[in-house]
């Protein structure tokens, strides 16, 4: 029996996409409900961690905040955040505190575009401080998970870290692709076909 998990799946997919075959890379995975940090060196996972608290700093957090401002389309969210000129500091705590900080920022004259960019900065700072912590980034940084398909969130990550960020095609499917690659490696194509048949 082979036991695989999301950490292994995301690391496998990123290593397959990496031009150096996972020589020294970090995977920043922000999903709908959780977030993961993975460091890969020489094709092997050397460090990993996940968020330990609520879903603040994940895709569901961004969706919830967007709904509060009657934004239900991802493209509208992207357009608003991309147009921001002075994102307010909204903190990196739980959803309730960030929502309160955003409401206060609106009263102080910040526009919706700035508020939405502020939400993105909140997500990135939450990730870096609460998931990644004192760990360092590898030579290449992969940004995975469905929220990574939002280019303005990837730009925010690049701005905060000062690093080039690699967003693979269809970043929300990297975990599924990675688990498929692991299954092929463990069982072989014929073994998978036999198991499915």
JSON list of C-alpha atoms in Angstrom, two decimals:
[
{"chain": "A", "resi": 1, "resn": "UNK", "atom": "CA", "xyz": [0.00, 0.00, 0.00]},
{"chain": "A", "resi": 2, "resn": "UNK", "atom": "CA", "xyz": [1.28, 3.44, -0.95]},
{"chain": "A", "resi": 3, "resn": "UNK", "atom": "CA", "xyz": [0.20, 6.42, 1.15]},
{"chain": "A", "resi": 4, "resn": "UNK", "atom": "CA", "xyz": [0.40, 9.80, -0.55]},
{"chain": "A", "resi": 5, "resn": "UNK", "atom": "CA", "xyz": [-0.78, 13.21, 0.57]},
{"chain": "A", "resi": 6, "resn": "UNK", "atom": "CA", "xyz": [-1.26, 16.73, -0.78]},
{"chain": "A", "resi": 7, "resn": "UNK", "atom": "CA", "xyz": [2.27, 17.78, 0.19]},
{"chain": "A", "resi": 8, "resn": "UNK", "atom": "CA", "xyz": [3.79, 14.99, -1.91]},
{"chain": "A", "resi": 9, "resn": "UNK", "atom": "CA", "xyz": [1.34, 15.66, -4.74]},
{"chain": "A", "resi": 10, "resn": "UNK", "atom": "CA", "xyz": [2.11, 19.38, -4.99]},
{"chain": "A", "resi": 11, "resn": "UNK", "atom": "CA", "xyz": [5.86, 18.84, -4.67]},
{"chain": "A", "resi": 12, "resn": "UNK", "atom": "CA", "xyz": [5.81, 16.18, -7.39]},
{"chain": "A", "resi": 13, "resn": "UNK", "atom": "CA", "xyz": [3.91, 18.41, -9.80]},
{"chain": "A", "resi": 14, "resn": "UNK", "atom": "CA", "xyz": [6.16, 21.42, -9.18]},
{"chain": "A", "resi": 15, "resn": "UNK", "atom": "CA", "xyz": [9.30, 19.31, -9.59]},
{"chain": "A", "resi": 16, "resn": "UNK", "atom": "CA", "xyz": [8.01, 18.01, -12.91]},
{"chain": "A", "resi": 17, "resn": "UNK", "atom": "CA", "xyz": [7.45, 21.59, -14.13]},
{"chain": "A", "resi": 18, "resn": "UNK", "atom": "CA", "xyz": [10.76, 22.90, -12.81]},
{"chain": "A", "resi": 19, "resn": "UNK", "atom": "CA", "xyz": [13.51, 23.37, -15.37]},
{"chain": "A", "resi": 20, "resn": "UNK", "atom": "CA", "xyz": [16.05, 22.16, -12.81]},
{"chain": "A", "resi": 21, "resn": "UNK", "atom": "CA", "xyz": [13.94, 19.11, -11.85]},
{"chain": "A", "resi": 22, "resn": "UNK", "atom": "CA", "xyz": [13.42, 20.25, -8.27]},
{"chain": "A", "resi": 23, "resn": "UNK", "atom": "CA", "xyz": [17.04, 21.20, -7.60]},
{"chain": "A", "resi": 24, "resn": "UNK", "atom": "CA", "xyz": [16.01, 23.87, -5.06]},
{"chain": "A", "resi": 25, "resn": "UNK", "atom": "CA", "xyz": [12.46, 25.09, -5.13]},
{"chain": "A", "resi": 26, "resn": "UNK", "atom": "CA", "xyz": [9.71, 26.21, -2.84]},
{"chain": "A", "resi": 27, "resn": "UNK", "atom": "CA", "xyz": [6.03, 25.58, -3.36]},
{"chain": "A", "resi": 28, "resn": "UNK", "atom": "CA", "xyz": [3.63, 28.16, -1.99]},
{"chain": "A", "resi": 29, "resn": "UNK", "atom": "CA", "xyz": [0.22, 26.53, -2.18]},
{"chain": "A", "resi": 30, "resn": "UNK", "atom": "CA", "xyz": [-2.82, 28.55, -1.23]},
{"chain": "A", "resi": 31, "resn": "UNK", "atom": "CA", "xyz": [-6.00, 26.55, -1.61]},
{"chain": "A", "resi": 32, "resn": "UNK", "atom": "CA", "xyz": [-9.65, 27.16, -0.89]},
{"chain": "A", "resi": 33, "resn": "UNK", "atom": "CA", "xyz": [-9.46, 26.11, 2.76]},
{"chain": "A", "resi": 34, "resn": "UNK", "atom": "CA", "xyz": [-5.80, 25.65, 3.65]},
{"chain": "A", "resi": 35, "resn": "UNK", "atom": "CA", "xyz": [-2.28, 26.71, 2.72]},
{"chain": "A", "resi": 36, "resn": "UNK", "atom": "CA", "xyz": [0.95, 24.75, 2.46]},
{"chain": "A", "resi": 37, "resn": "UNK", "atom": "CA", "xyz": [4.68, 25.49, 2.41]},
{"chain": "A", "resi": 38, "resn": "UNK", "atom": "CA", "xyz": [6.94, 22.93, 0.74]},
{"chain": "A", "resi": 39, "resn": "UNK", "atom": "CA", "xyz": [10.71, 23.06, 0.15]},
{"chain": "A", "resi": 40, "resn": "UNK", "atom": "CA", "xyz": [12.18, 20.64, -2.37]},
{"chain": "A", "resi": 41, "resn": "UNK", "atom": "CA", "xyz": [15.89, 20.04, -2.89]},
{"chain": "A", "resi": 42, "resn": "UNK", "atom": "CA", "xyz": [17.26, 17.51, -5.34]},
{"chain": "A", "resi": 43, "resn": "UNK", "atom": "CA", "xyz": [13.76, 16.23, -6.01]},
{"chain": "A", "resi": 44, "resn": "UNK", "atom": "CA", "xyz": [13.13, 15.43, -2.32]},
{"chain": "A", "resi": 45, "resn": "UNK", "atom": "CA", "xyz": [10.90, 17.21, 0.17]},
{"chain": "A", "resi": 46, "resn": "UNK", "atom": "CA", "xyz": [13.10, 18.63, 2.91]},
{"chain": "A", "resi": 47, "resn": "UNK", "atom": "CA", "xyz": [10.55, 20.85, 4.71]},
{"chain": "A", "resi": 48, "resn": "UNK", "atom": "CA", "xyz": [6.79, 21.27, 4.72]},
{"chain": "A", "resi": 49, "resn": "UNK", "atom": "CA", "xyz": [4.05, 22.78, 6.83]},
{"chain": "A", "resi": 50, "resn": "UNK", "atom": "CA", "xyz": [0.39, 23.77, 6.67]},
{"chain": "A", "resi": 51, "resn": "UNK", "atom": "CA", "xyz": [-1.70, 26.50, 8.26]},
{"chain": "A", "resi": 52, "resn": "UNK", "atom": "CA", "xyz": [-2.74, 25.53, 11.75]},
{"chain": "A", "resi": 53, "resn": "UNK", "atom": "CA", "xyz": [-5.61, 27.91, 12.36]},
{"chain": "A", "resi": 54, "resn": "UNK", "atom": "CA", "xyz": [-8.70, 29.06, 10.48]},
{"chain": "A", "resi": 55, "resn": "UNK", "atom": "CA", "xyz": [-9.07, 29.63, 6.76]},
{"chain": "A", "resi": 56, "resn": "UNK", "atom": "CA", "xyz": [-7.92, 33.26, 6.97]},
{"chain": "A", "resi": 57, "resn": "UNK", "atom": "CA", "xyz": [-5.45, 33.75, 4.16]},
{"chain": "A", "resi": 58, "resn": "UNK", "atom": "CA", "xyz": [-7.01, 31.22, 1.78]},
{"chain": "A", "resi": 59, "resn": "UNK", "atom": "CA", "xyz": [-9.28, 31.30, -1.25]},
{"chain": "A", "resi": 60, "resn": "UNK", "atom": "CA", "xyz": [-12.42, 31.07, 0.85]},
{"chain": "A", "resi": 61, "resn": "UNK", "atom": "CA", "xyz": [-11.30, 34.16, 2.76]},
{"chain": "A", "resi": 62, "resn": "UNK", "atom": "CA", "xyz": [-10.96, 36.14, -0.49]},
{"chain": "A", "resi": 63, "resn": "UNK", "atom": "CA", "xyz": [-14.31, 34.86, -1.74]},
{"chain": "A", "resi": 64, "resn": "UNK", "atom": "CA", "xyz": [-16.04, 35.78, 1.51]},
{"chain": "A", "resi": 65, "resn": "UNK", "atom": "CA", "xyz": [-14.61, 39.30, 1.47]},
{"chain": "A", "resi": 66, "resn": "UNK", "atom": "CA", "xyz": [-15.58, 39.76, -2.18]},
{"chain": "A", "resi": 67, "resn": "UNK", "atom": "CA", "xyz": [-19.16, 38.70, -1.40]},
{"chain": "A", "resi": 68, "resn": "UNK", "atom": "CA", "xyz": [-19.35, 41.30, 1.36]},
{"chain": "A", "resi": 69, "resn": "UNK", "atom": "CA", "xyz": [-18.66, 43.96, -1.28]},
{"chain": "A", "resi": 70, "resn": "UNK", "atom": "CA", "xyz": [-21.08, 42.41, -3.79]},
{"chain": "A", "resi": 71, "resn": "UNK", "atom": "CA", "xyz": [-18.30, 41.19, -6.08]},
{"chain": "A", "resi": 72, "resn": "UNK", "atom": "CA", "xyz": [-19.12, 37.72, -7.39]},
{"chain": "A", "resi": 73, "resn": "UNK", "atom": "CA", "xyz": [-16.89, 37.55, -10.46]},
{"chain": "A", "resi": 74, "resn": "UNK", "atom": "CA", "xyz": [-13.19, 36.74, -10.20]},
{"chain": "A", "resi": 75, "resn": "UNK", "atom": "CA", "xyz": [-12.37, 39.05, -13.10]},
{"chain": "A", "resi": 76, "resn": "UNK", "atom": "CA", "xyz": [-14.00, 41.98, -11.29]},
{"chain": "A", "resi": 77, "resn": "UNK", "atom": "CA", "xyz": [-11.91, 41.14, -8.20]},
{"chain": "A", "resi": 78, "resn": "UNK", "atom": "CA", "xyz": [-8.75, 41.05, -10.35]},
{"chain": "A", "resi": 79, "resn": "UNK", "atom": "CA", "xyz": [-9.61, 44.33, -12.09]},
{"chain": "A", "resi": 80, "resn": "UNK", "atom": "CA", "xyz": [-10.28, 46.09, -8.78]},
{"chain": "A", "resi": 81, "resn": "UNK", "atom": "CA", "xyz": [-7.12, 44.84, -7.07]},
{"chain": "A", "resi": 82, "resn": "UNK", "atom": "CA", "xyz": [-5.00, 45.61, -10.13]},
{"chain": "A", "resi": 83, "resn": "UNK", "atom": "CA", "xyz": [-6.21, 49.23, -10.21]},
{"chain": "A", "resi": 84, "resn": "UNK", "atom": "CA", "xyz": [-5.28, 49.95, -6.58]},
{"chain": "A", "resi": 85, "resn": "UNK", "atom": "CA", "xyz": [-2.95, 52.81, -5.83]},
{"chain": "A", "resi": 86, "resn": "UNK", "atom": "CA", "xyz": [-2.74, 52.71, -2.02]},
{"chain": "A", "resi": 87, "resn": "UNK", "atom": "CA", "xyz": [-3.80, 49.40, -0.45]},
{"chain": "A", "resi": 88, "resn": "UNK", "atom": "CA", "xyz": [-4.51, 49.79, 3.27]},
{"chain": "A", "resi": 89, "resn": "UNK", "atom": "CA", "xyz": [-2.90, 47.56, 5.88]},
{"chain": "A", "resi": 90, "resn": "UNK", "atom": "CA", "xyz": [-5.75, 45.27, 6.94]},
{"chain": "A", "resi": 91, "resn": "UNK", "atom": "CA", "xyz": [-3.80, 42.93, 9.21]},
{"chain": "A", "resi": 92, "resn": "UNK", "atom": "CA", "xyz": [-3.41, 39.20, 8.94]},
{"chain": "A", "resi": 93, "resn": "UNK", "atom": "CA", "xyz": [-5.65, 37.83, 11.64]},
{"chain": "A", "resi": 94, "resn": "UNK", "atom": "CA", "xyz": [-8.99, 36.11, 11.30]},
{"chain": "A", "resi": 95, "resn": "UNK", "atom": "CA", "xyz": [-11.66, 37.07, 8.80]},
{"chain": "A", "resi": 96, "resn": "UNK", "atom": "CA", "xyz": [-13.70, 39.08, 11.30]},
{"chain": "A", "resi": 97, "resn": "UNK", "atom": "CA", "xyz": [-10.80, 41.37, 12.22]},
{"chain": "A", "resi": 98, "resn": "UNK", "atom": "CA", "xyz": [-9.77, 41.90, 8.59]},
{"chain": "A", "resi": 99, "resn": "UNK", "atom": "CA", "xyz": [-13.39, 42.67, 7.64]},
{"chain": "A", "resi": 100, "resn": "UNK", "atom": "CA", "xyz": [-13.56, 45.22, 10.47]},
{"chain": "A", "resi": 101, "resn": "UNK", "atom": "CA", "xyz": [-10.29, 46.79, 9.34]},
{"chain": "A", "resi": 102, "resn": "UNK", "atom": "CA", "xyz": [-11.62, 46.98, 5.76]},
{"chain": "A", "resi": 103, "resn": "UNK", "atom": "CA", "xyz": [-14.85, 48.66, 6.92]},
{"chain": "A", "resi": 104, "resn": "UNK", "atom": "CA", "xyz": [-12.78, 51.22, 8.83]},
{"chain": "A", "resi": 105, "resn": "UNK", "atom": "CA", "xyz": [-10.58, 51.80, 5.75]},
{"chain": "A", "resi": 106, "resn": "UNK", "atom": "CA", "xyz": [-13.71, 52.49, 3.67]},
{"chain": "A", "resi": 107, "resn": "UNK", "atom": "CA", "xyz": [-14.79, 55.11, 6.24]},
{"chain": "A", "resi": 108, "resn": "UNK", "atom": "CA", "xyz": [-11.32, 56.63, 5.97]},
{"chain": "A", "resi": 109, "resn": "UNK", "atom": "CA", "xyz": [-11.78, 57.10, 2.23]},
{"chain": "A", "resi": 110, "resn": "UNK", "atom": "CA", "xyz": [-10.12, 54.07, 0.68]},
{"chain": "A", "resi": 111, "resn": "UNK", "atom": "CA", "xyz": [-11.79, 52.92, -2.54]},
{"chain": "A", "resi": 112, "resn": "UNK", "atom": "CA", "xyz": [-12.94, 49.38, -3.31]},
{"chain": "A", "resi": 113, "resn": "UNK", "atom": "CA", "xyz": [-9.90, 48.86, -5.54]},
{"chain": "A", "resi": 114, "resn": "UNK", "atom": "CA", "xyz": [-7.57, 49.66, -2.64]},
{"chain": "A", "resi": 115, "resn": "UNK", "atom": "CA", "xyz": [-9.60, 47.46, -0.28]},
{"chain": "A", "resi": 116, "resn": "UNK", "atom": "CA", "xyz": [-9.37, 44.47, -2.63]},
{"chain": "A", "resi": 117, "resn": "UNK", "atom": "CA", "xyz": [-5.64, 44.92, -3.01]},
{"chain": "A", "resi": 118, "resn": "UNK", "atom": "CA", "xyz": [-5.47, 45.16, 0.78]},
{"chain": "A", "resi": 119, "resn": "UNK", "atom": "CA", "xyz": [-7.21, 41.79, 1.05]},
{"chain": "A", "resi": 120, "resn": "UNK", "atom": "CA", "xyz": [-4.53, 40.29, -1.19]},
{"chain": "A", "resi": 121, "resn": "UNK", "atom": "CA", "xyz": [-1.71, 41.76, 0.86]},
{"chain": "A", "resi": 122, "resn": "UNK", "atom": "CA", "xyz": [-3.42, 40.38, 3.97]},
{"chain": "A", "resi": 123, "resn": "UNK", "atom": "CA", "xyz": [-3.46, 36.88, 2.43]},
{"chain": "A", "resi": 124, "resn": "UNK", "atom": "CA", "xyz": [0.20, 37.03, 1.42]},
{"chain": "A", "resi": 125, "resn": "UNK", "atom": "CA", "xyz": [1.40, 38.39, 4.78]},
{"chain": "A", "resi": 126, "resn": "UNK", "atom": "CA", "xyz": [-0.73, 35.79, 6.59]},
{"chain": "A", "resi": 127, "resn": "UNK", "atom": "CA", "xyz": [0.91, 33.05, 4.52]},
{"chain": "A", "resi": 128, "resn": "UNK", "atom": "CA", "xyz": [4.47, 34.31, 4.95]},
{"chain": "A", "resi": 129, "resn": "UNK", "atom": "CA", "xyz": [4.15, 34.88, 8.71]},
{"chain": "A", "resi": 130, "resn": "UNK", "atom": "CA", "xyz": [1.84, 32.06, 9.75]},
{"chain": "A", "resi": 131, "resn": "UNK", "atom": "CA", "xyz": [2.57, 29.22, 7.32]},
{"chain": "A", "resi": 132, "resn": "UNK", "atom": "CA", "xyz": [6.10, 29.79, 6.05]},
{"chain": "A", "resi": 133, "resn": "UNK", "atom": "CA", "xyz": [7.37, 31.45, 9.22]},
{"chain": "A", "resi": 134, "resn": "UNK", "atom": "CA", "xyz": [11.15, 31.60, 9.58]},
{"chain": "A", "resi": 135, "resn": "UNK", "atom": "CA", "xyz": [11.79, 29.28, 6.64]},
{"chain": "A", "resi": 136, "resn": "UNK", "atom": "CA", "xyz": [13.45, 30.56, 3.48]},
{"chain": "A", "resi": 137, "resn": "UNK", "atom": "CA", "xyz": [12.48, 30.36, -0.17]},
{"chain": "A", "resi": 138, "resn": "UNK", "atom": "CA", "xyz": [14.34, 28.19, -2.66]},
{"chain": "A", "resi": 139, "resn": "UNK", "atom": "CA", "xyz": [15.97, 29.42, -5.86]},
{"chain": "A", "resi": 140, "resn": "UNK", "atom": "CA", "xyz": [12.66, 29.04, -7.70]},
{"chain": "A", "resi": 141, "resn": "UNK", "atom": "CA", "xyz": [9.25, 29.72, -6.20]},
{"chain": "A", "resi": 142, "resn": "UNK", "atom": "CA", "xyz": [6.14, 27.99, -7.50]},
{"chain": "A", "resi": 143, "resn": "UNK", "atom": "CA", "xyz": [2.73, 29.46, -6.63]},
{"chain": "A", "resi": 144, "resn": "UNK", "atom": "CA", "xyz": [0.00, 26.80, -6.75]},
{"chain": "A", "resi": 145, "resn": "UNK", "atom": "CA", "xyz": [-3.65, 26.36, -5.80]},
{"chain": "A", "resi": 146, "resn": "UNK", "atom": "CA", "xyz": [-6.73, 27.86, -7.44]},
{"chain": "A", "resi": 147, "resn": "UNK", "atom": "CA", "xyz": [-6.19, 31.38, -5.98]},
{"chain": "A", "resi": 148, "resn": "UNK", "atom": "CA", "xyz": [-2.85, 31.45, -7.87]},
{"chain": "A", "resi": 149, "resn": "UNK", "atom": "CA", "xyz": [-4.85, 31.74, -11.10]},
{"chain": "A", "resi": 150, "resn": "UNK", "atom": "CA", "xyz": [-5.56, 35.33, -10.03]},
{"chain": "A", "resi": 151, "resn": "UNK", "atom": "CA", "xyz": [-2.60, 37.21, -11.57]},
{"chain": "A", "resi": 152, "resn": "UNK", "atom": "CA", "xyz": [-2.95, 40.15, -9.20]},
{"chain": "A", "resi": 153, "resn": "UNK", "atom": "CA", "xyz": [-2.46, 37.81, -6.22]},
{"chain": "A", "resi": 154, "resn": "UNK", "atom": "CA", "xyz": [0.68, 36.44, -7.87]},
{"chain": "A", "resi": 155, "resn": "UNK", "atom": "CA", "xyz": [1.90, 40.00, -8.45]},
{"chain": "A", "resi": 156, "resn": "UNK", "atom": "CA", "xyz": [1.27, 40.76, -4.79]},
{"chain": "A", "resi": 157, "resn": "UNK", "atom": "CA", "xyz": [3.31, 37.71, -3.76]},
{"chain": "A", "resi": 158, "resn": "UNK", "atom": "CA", "xyz": [6.14, 38.82, -6.04]},
{"chain": "A", "resi": 159, "resn": "UNK", "atom": "CA", "xyz": [6.02, 42.38, -4.67]},
{"chain": "A", "resi": 160, "resn": "UNK", "atom": "CA", "xyz": [6.11, 41.28, -1.03]},
{"chain": "A", "resi": 161, "resn": "UNK", "atom": "CA", "xyz": [8.84, 38.63, -1.45]},
{"chain": "A", "resi": 162, "resn": "UNK", "atom": "CA", "xyz": [10.90, 40.47, -4.06]},
{"chain": "A", "resi": 163, "resn": "UNK", "atom": "CA", "xyz": [11.15, 37.19, -5.94]},
{"chain": "A", "resi": 164, "resn": "UNK", "atom": "CA", "xyz": [10.18, 35.94, -9.39]},
{"chain": "A", "resi": 165, "resn": "UNK", "atom": "CA", "xyz": [7.10, 33.76, -8.98]},
{"chain": "A", "resi": 166, "resn": "UNK", "atom": "CA", "xyz": [6.33, 30.82, -11.27]},
{"chain": "A", "resi": 167, "resn": "UNK", "atom": "CA", "xyz": [2.61, 30.18, -11.72]},
{"chain": "A", "resi": 168, "resn": "UNK", "atom": "CA", "xyz": [2.20, 26.90, -13.61]},
{"chain": "A", "resi": 169, "resn": "UNK", "atom": "CA", "xyz": [-0.58, 26.41, -16.14]},
{"chain": "A", "resi": 170, "resn": "UNK", "atom": "CA", "xyz": [-3.83, 25.55, -14.34]},
{"chain": "A", "resi": 171, "resn": "UNK", "atom": "CA", "xyz": [-2.37, 26.03, -10.83]},
{"chain": "A", "resi": 172, "resn": "UNK", "atom": "CA", "xyz": [-5.57, 24.76, -9.19]},
{"chain": "A", "resi": 173, "resn": "UNK", "atom": "CA", "xyz": [-5.02, 21.31, -10.70]},
{"chain": "A", "resi": 174, "resn": "UNK", "atom": "CA", "xyz": [-1.39, 20.83, -9.66]},
{"chain": "A", "resi": 175, "resn": "UNK", "atom": "CA", "xyz": [-2.26, 18.64, -6.67]},
{"chain": "A", "resi": 176, "resn": "UNK", "atom": "CA", "xyz": [-4.43, 16.36, -8.81]},
{"chain": "A", "resi": 177, "resn": "UNK", "atom": "CA", "xyz": [-1.79, 16.15, -11.53]},
{"chain": "A", "resi": 178, "resn": "UNK", "atom": "CA", "xyz": [0.89, 15.46, -8.94]},
{"chain": "A", "resi": 179, "resn": "UNK", "atom": "CA", "xyz": [-1.05, 12.59, -7.36]},
{"chain": "A", "resi": 180, "resn": "UNK", "atom": "CA", "xyz": [-1.56, 11.15, -10.83]},
{"chain": "A", "resi": 181, "resn": "UNK", "atom": "CA", "xyz": [2.18, 11.30, -11.50]},
{"chain": "A", "resi": 182, "resn": "UNK", "atom": "CA", "xyz": [2.84, 9.58, -8.16]},
{"chain": "A", "resi": 183, "resn": "UNK", "atom": "CA", "xyz": [0.33, 6.84, -8.97]},
{"chain": "A", "resi": 184, "resn": "UNK", "atom": "CA", "xyz": [1.95, 6.18, -12.35]},
{"chain": "A", "resi": 185, "resn": "UNK", "atom": "CA", "xyz": [5.38, 6.05, -10.70]},
{"chain": "A", "resi": 186, "resn": "UNK", "atom": "CA", "xyz": [4.19, 3.63, -7.99]},
{"chain": "A", "resi": 187, "resn": "UNK", "atom": "CA", "xyz": [1.97, 1.35, -10.05]},
{"chain": "A", "resi": 188, "resn": "UNK", "atom": "CA", "xyz": [3.00, 1.88, -13.66]},
{"chain": "A", "resi": 189, "resn": "UNK", "atom": "CA", "xyz": [0.57, 2.58, -16.50]},
{"chain": "A", "resi": 190, "resn": "UNK", "atom": "CA", "xyz": [-0.46, -1.06, -16.82]},
{"chain": "A", "resi": 191, "resn": "UNK", "atom": "CA", "xyz": [-1.06, -1.39, -13.08]},
{"chain": "A", "resi": 192, "resn": "UNK", "atom": "CA", "xyz": [-3.30, 1.66, -13.10]},
{"chain": "A", "resi": 193, "resn": "UNK", "atom": "CA", "xyz": [-5.26, 0.37, -16.06]},
{"chain": "A", "resi": 194, "resn": "UNK", "atom": "CA", "xyz": [-5.68, -2.99, -14.38]},
{"chain": "A", "resi": 195, "resn": "UNK", "atom": "CA", "xyz": [-6.84, -1.34, -11.16]},
{"chain": "A", "resi": 196, "resn": "UNK", "atom": "CA", "xyz": [-9.33, 0.81, -13.07]},
{"chain": "A", "resi": 197, "resn": "UNK", "atom": "CA", "xyz": [-10.57, -2.02, -15.25]}
]
